[in-house]
Short mmCIF file of C-alpha atoms in Angstrom, two decimals:
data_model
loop_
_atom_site.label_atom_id
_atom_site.label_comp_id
_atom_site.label_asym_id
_atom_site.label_seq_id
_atom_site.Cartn_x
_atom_site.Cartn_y
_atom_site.Cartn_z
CA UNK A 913 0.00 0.00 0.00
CA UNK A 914 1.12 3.41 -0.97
CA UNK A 915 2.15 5.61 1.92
CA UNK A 916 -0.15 8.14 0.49
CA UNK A 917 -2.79 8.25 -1.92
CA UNK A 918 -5.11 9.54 -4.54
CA UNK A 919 -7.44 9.30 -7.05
CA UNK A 920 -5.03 10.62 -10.06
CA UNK A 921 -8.76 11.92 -12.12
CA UNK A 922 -8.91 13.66 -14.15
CA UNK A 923 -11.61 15.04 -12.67
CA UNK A 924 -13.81 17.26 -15.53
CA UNK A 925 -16.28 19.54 -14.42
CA UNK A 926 -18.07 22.55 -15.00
CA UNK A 927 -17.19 25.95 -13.75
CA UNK A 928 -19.53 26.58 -10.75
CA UNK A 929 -19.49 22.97 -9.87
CA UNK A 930 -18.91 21.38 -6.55
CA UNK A 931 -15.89 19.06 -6.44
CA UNK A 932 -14.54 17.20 -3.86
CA UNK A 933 -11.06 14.70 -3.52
CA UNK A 934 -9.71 12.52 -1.33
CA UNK A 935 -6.37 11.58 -0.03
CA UNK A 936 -5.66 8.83 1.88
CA UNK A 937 -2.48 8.21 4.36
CA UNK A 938 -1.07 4.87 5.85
CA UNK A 939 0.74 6.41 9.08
CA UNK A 940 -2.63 6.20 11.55
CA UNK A 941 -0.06 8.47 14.21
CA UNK A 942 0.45 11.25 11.43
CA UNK A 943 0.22 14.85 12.37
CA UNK A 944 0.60 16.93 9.64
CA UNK A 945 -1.55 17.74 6.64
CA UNK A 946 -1.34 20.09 3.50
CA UNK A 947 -3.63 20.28 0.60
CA UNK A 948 -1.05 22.18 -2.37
CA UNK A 949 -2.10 23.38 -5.58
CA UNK A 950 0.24 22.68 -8.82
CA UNK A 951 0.14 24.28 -12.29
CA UNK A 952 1.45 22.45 -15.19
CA UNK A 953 5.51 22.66 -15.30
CA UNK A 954 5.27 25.01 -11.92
CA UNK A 955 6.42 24.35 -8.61
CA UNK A 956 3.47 23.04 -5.85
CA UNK A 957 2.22 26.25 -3.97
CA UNK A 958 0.32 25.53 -0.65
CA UNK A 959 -3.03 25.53 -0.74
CA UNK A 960 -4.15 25.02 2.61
CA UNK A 961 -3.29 23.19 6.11
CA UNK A 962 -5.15 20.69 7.16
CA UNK A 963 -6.55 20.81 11.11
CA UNK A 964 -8.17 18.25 12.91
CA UNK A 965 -10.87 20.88 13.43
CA UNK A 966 -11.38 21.22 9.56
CA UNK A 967 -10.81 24.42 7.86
CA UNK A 968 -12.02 26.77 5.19
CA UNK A 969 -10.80 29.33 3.27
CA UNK A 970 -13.28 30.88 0.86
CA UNK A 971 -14.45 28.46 -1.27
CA UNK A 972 -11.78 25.54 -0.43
CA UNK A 973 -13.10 23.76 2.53
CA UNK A 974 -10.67 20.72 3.92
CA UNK A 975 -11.17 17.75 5.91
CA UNK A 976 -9.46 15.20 8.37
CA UNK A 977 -11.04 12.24 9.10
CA UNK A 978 -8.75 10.30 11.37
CA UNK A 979 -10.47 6.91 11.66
CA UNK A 980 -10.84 6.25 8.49
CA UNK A 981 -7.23 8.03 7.60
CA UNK A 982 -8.17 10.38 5.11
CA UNK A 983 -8.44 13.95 4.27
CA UNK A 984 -10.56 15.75 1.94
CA UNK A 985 -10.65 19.00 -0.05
CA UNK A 986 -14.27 20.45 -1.54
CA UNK A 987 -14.14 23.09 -3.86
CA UNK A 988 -17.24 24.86 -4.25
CA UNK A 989 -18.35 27.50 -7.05
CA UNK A 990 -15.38 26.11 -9.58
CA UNK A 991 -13.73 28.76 -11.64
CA UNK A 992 -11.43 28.06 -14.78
CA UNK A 993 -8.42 29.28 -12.89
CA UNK A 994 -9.33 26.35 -10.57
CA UNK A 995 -7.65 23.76 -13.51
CA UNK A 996 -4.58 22.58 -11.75
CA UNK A 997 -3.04 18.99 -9.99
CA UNK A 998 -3.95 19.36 -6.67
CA UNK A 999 -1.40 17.10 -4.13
CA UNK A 1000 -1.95 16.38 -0.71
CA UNK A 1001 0.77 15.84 1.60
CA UNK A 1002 1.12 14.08 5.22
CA UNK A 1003 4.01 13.62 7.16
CA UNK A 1004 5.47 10.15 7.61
CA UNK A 1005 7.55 7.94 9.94
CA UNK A 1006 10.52 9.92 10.63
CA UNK A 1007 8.70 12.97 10.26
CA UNK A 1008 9.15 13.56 6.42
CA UNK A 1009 6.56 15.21 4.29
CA UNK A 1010 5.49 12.73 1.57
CA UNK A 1011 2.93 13.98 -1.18
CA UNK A 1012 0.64 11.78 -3.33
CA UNK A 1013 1.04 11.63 -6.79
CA UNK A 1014 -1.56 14.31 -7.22
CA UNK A 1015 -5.28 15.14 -8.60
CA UNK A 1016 -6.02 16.68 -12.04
CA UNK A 1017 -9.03 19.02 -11.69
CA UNK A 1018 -10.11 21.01 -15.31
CA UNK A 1019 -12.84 23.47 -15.00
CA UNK A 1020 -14.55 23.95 -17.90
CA UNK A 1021 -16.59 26.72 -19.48
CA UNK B 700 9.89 39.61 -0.26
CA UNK B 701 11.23 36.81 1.53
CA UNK B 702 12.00 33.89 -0.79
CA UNK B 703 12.94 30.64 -2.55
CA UNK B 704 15.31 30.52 -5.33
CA UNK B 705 16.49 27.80 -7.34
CA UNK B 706 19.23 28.90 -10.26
CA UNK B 707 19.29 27.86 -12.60
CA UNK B 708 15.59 27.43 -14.44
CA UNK B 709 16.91 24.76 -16.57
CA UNK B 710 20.09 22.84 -17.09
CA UNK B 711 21.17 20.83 -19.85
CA UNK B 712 24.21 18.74 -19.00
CA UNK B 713 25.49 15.77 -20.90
CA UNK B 714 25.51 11.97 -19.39
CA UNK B 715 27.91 11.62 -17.02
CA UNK B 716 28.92 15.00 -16.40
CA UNK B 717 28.56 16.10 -13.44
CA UNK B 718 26.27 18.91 -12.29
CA UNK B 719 25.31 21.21 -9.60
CA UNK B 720 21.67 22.68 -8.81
CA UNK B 721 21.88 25.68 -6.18
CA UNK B 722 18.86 27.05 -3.85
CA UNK B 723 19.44 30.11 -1.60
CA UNK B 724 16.36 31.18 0.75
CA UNK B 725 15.69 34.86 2.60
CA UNK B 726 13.36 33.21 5.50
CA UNK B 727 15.62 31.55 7.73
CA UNK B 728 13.69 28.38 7.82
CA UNK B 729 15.80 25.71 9.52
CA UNK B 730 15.20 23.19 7.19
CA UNK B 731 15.80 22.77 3.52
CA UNK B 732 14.39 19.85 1.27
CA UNK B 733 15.77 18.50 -2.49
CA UNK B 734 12.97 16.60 -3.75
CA UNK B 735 12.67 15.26 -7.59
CA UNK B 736 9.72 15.19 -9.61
CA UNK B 737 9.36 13.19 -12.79
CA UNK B 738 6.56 14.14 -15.43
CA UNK B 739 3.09 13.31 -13.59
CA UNK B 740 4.45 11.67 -10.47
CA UNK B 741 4.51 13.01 -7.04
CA UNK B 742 7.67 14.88 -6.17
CA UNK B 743 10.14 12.37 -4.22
CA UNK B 744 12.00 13.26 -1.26
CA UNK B 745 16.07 13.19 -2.02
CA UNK B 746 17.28 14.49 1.34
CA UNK B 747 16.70 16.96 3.91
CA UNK B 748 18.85 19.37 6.52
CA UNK B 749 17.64 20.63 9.50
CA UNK B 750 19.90 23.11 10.24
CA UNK B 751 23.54 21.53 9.69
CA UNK B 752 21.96 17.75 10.17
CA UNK B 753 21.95 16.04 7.24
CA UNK B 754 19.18 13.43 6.21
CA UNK B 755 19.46 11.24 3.32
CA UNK B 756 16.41 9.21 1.93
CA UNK B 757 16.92 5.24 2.23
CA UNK B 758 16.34 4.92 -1.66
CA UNK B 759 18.41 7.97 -2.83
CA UNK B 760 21.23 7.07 -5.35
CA UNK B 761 24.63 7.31 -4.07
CA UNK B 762 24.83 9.64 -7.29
CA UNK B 763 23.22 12.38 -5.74
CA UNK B 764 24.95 14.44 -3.01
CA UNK B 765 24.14 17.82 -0.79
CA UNK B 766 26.03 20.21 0.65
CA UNK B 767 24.77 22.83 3.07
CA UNK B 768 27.13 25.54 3.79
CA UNK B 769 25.31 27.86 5.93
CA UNK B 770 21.30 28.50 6.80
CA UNK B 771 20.89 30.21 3.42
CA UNK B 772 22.24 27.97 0.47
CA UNK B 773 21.90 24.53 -0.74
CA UNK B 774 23.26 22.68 -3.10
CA UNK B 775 22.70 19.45 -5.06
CA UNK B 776 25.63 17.85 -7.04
CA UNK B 777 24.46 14.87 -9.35
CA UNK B 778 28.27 13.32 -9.83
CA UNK B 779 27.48 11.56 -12.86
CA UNK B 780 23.72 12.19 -14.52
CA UNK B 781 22.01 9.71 -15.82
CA UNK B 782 19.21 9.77 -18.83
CA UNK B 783 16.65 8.67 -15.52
CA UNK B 784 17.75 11.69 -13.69
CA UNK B 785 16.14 14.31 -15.94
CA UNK B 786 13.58 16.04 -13.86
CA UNK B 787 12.15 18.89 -12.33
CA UNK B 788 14.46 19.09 -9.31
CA UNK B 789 12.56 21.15 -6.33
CA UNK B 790 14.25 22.96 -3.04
CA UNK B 791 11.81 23.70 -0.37
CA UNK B 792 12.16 25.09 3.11
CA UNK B 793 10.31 25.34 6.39
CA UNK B 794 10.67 26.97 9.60
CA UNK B 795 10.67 23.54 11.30
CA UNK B 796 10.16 20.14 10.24
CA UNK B 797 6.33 18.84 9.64
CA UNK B 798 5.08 22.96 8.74
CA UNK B 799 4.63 23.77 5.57
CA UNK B 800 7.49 23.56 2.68
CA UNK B 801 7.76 26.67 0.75
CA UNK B 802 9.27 25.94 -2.73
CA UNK B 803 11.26 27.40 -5.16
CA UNK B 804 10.57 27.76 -8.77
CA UNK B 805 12.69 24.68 -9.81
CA UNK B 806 15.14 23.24 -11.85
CA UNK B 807 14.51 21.68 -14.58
CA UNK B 808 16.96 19.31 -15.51
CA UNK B 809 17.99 17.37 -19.46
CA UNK B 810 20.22 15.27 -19.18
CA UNK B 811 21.65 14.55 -23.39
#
């Protein structure tokens, strides 16, 4: 089993659609959580932190459901500039950061 | 503005000659990170330094190396590229270890 992971997509939807992902983690004592946002040939920018209390900023809400070892991202009201890979990250044993291999979102007109 | 930044954009160097990527960062994070990233794939943790305490991945090549001089540069020397190692190399930093990484633009890397 991966040590994180995601549903690649791509996911296709229409601007002011609601979309939601996924990310699931292996490390049941892991403490950190990042949702980042990365445009084709770009570096990853970070989206948002991920708190046990869930968070939301505008119209990206995110998620942590411990039990089941996943976190979540819903973007609501999708807008073409929305169209990137969207990776979560969660630290692992030995405290490193590892990311999943990412979610393709396109927002179409 | 306080920054990440990788030089140079891109690098062609030919196989087996050796190459070095530099990062250099104005918020005095403790920790820097090399990661790779290969077309559509996550990026991959090469190494990381907190501070002057180097950490090497399990499954990193011997071919890659790092070399932290002080808290604002980093360096990655690839002693002898290989066609597999052409990638978007990544440098990230943050304050402490598990907050977030703030990247720089990249490096990406052809290797001919």
């Amino acid at each position: 089993r991966k040590e994180v992971e995601q549903d690649p997509g791509p996911f296709n939807v229409p601007e002011g659609a609601t979309v939601a992902f996924n990310c699931t983690y292996s490390n049941s004592a892991s403490q950190s959580f990042f949702w980042y946002r990365q445009d084709c040939r770009k570096e990853p920018k970070l989206l948002m932190s991920v708190y046990s209390s869930g968070n939301e900023d505008g119209r990206f809400t995110a998620q942590l459901n411990r039990a089941s070892q996943y976190i979540s991202l819903l973007i609501r009201d999708s807008k073409l500039s929305d169209s990137a890979t969207y990776l979560c990250v969660v630290n692992m044993w030995g405290n490193k950061l590892v990311f999943g291999a990412g979610t393709i979102l396109r927002v179409k007109s | 503005d306080a920054m990440v930044i990788q030089n140079p954009r891109y690098q062609v160097t030919q196989f087996g000659k050796p190459v070095t990527l530099s990062c250099s960062q104005t918020l005095n994070h403790n920790v820097m990170y090399w990661y790779q990233q290969k077309s559509s794939q996550a990026p991959k943790l090469l190494f990381h330094y907190y501070d002057k305490d180097f950490n090497n991945e399990a499954d990193t090549p011997d071919n890659f190396q790092s070399r932290r001089p002080n808290t604002s540069f980093c360096f990655l020397d690839i002693r002898s590229p290989g066609l597999g190692d052409a990638a978007m190399y990544l440098c990230a930093t943050s304050r402490v270890v598990l907050e977030p990484l703030h990247f720089g633009n990249g490096t990406r890397l052809t290797v001919t």
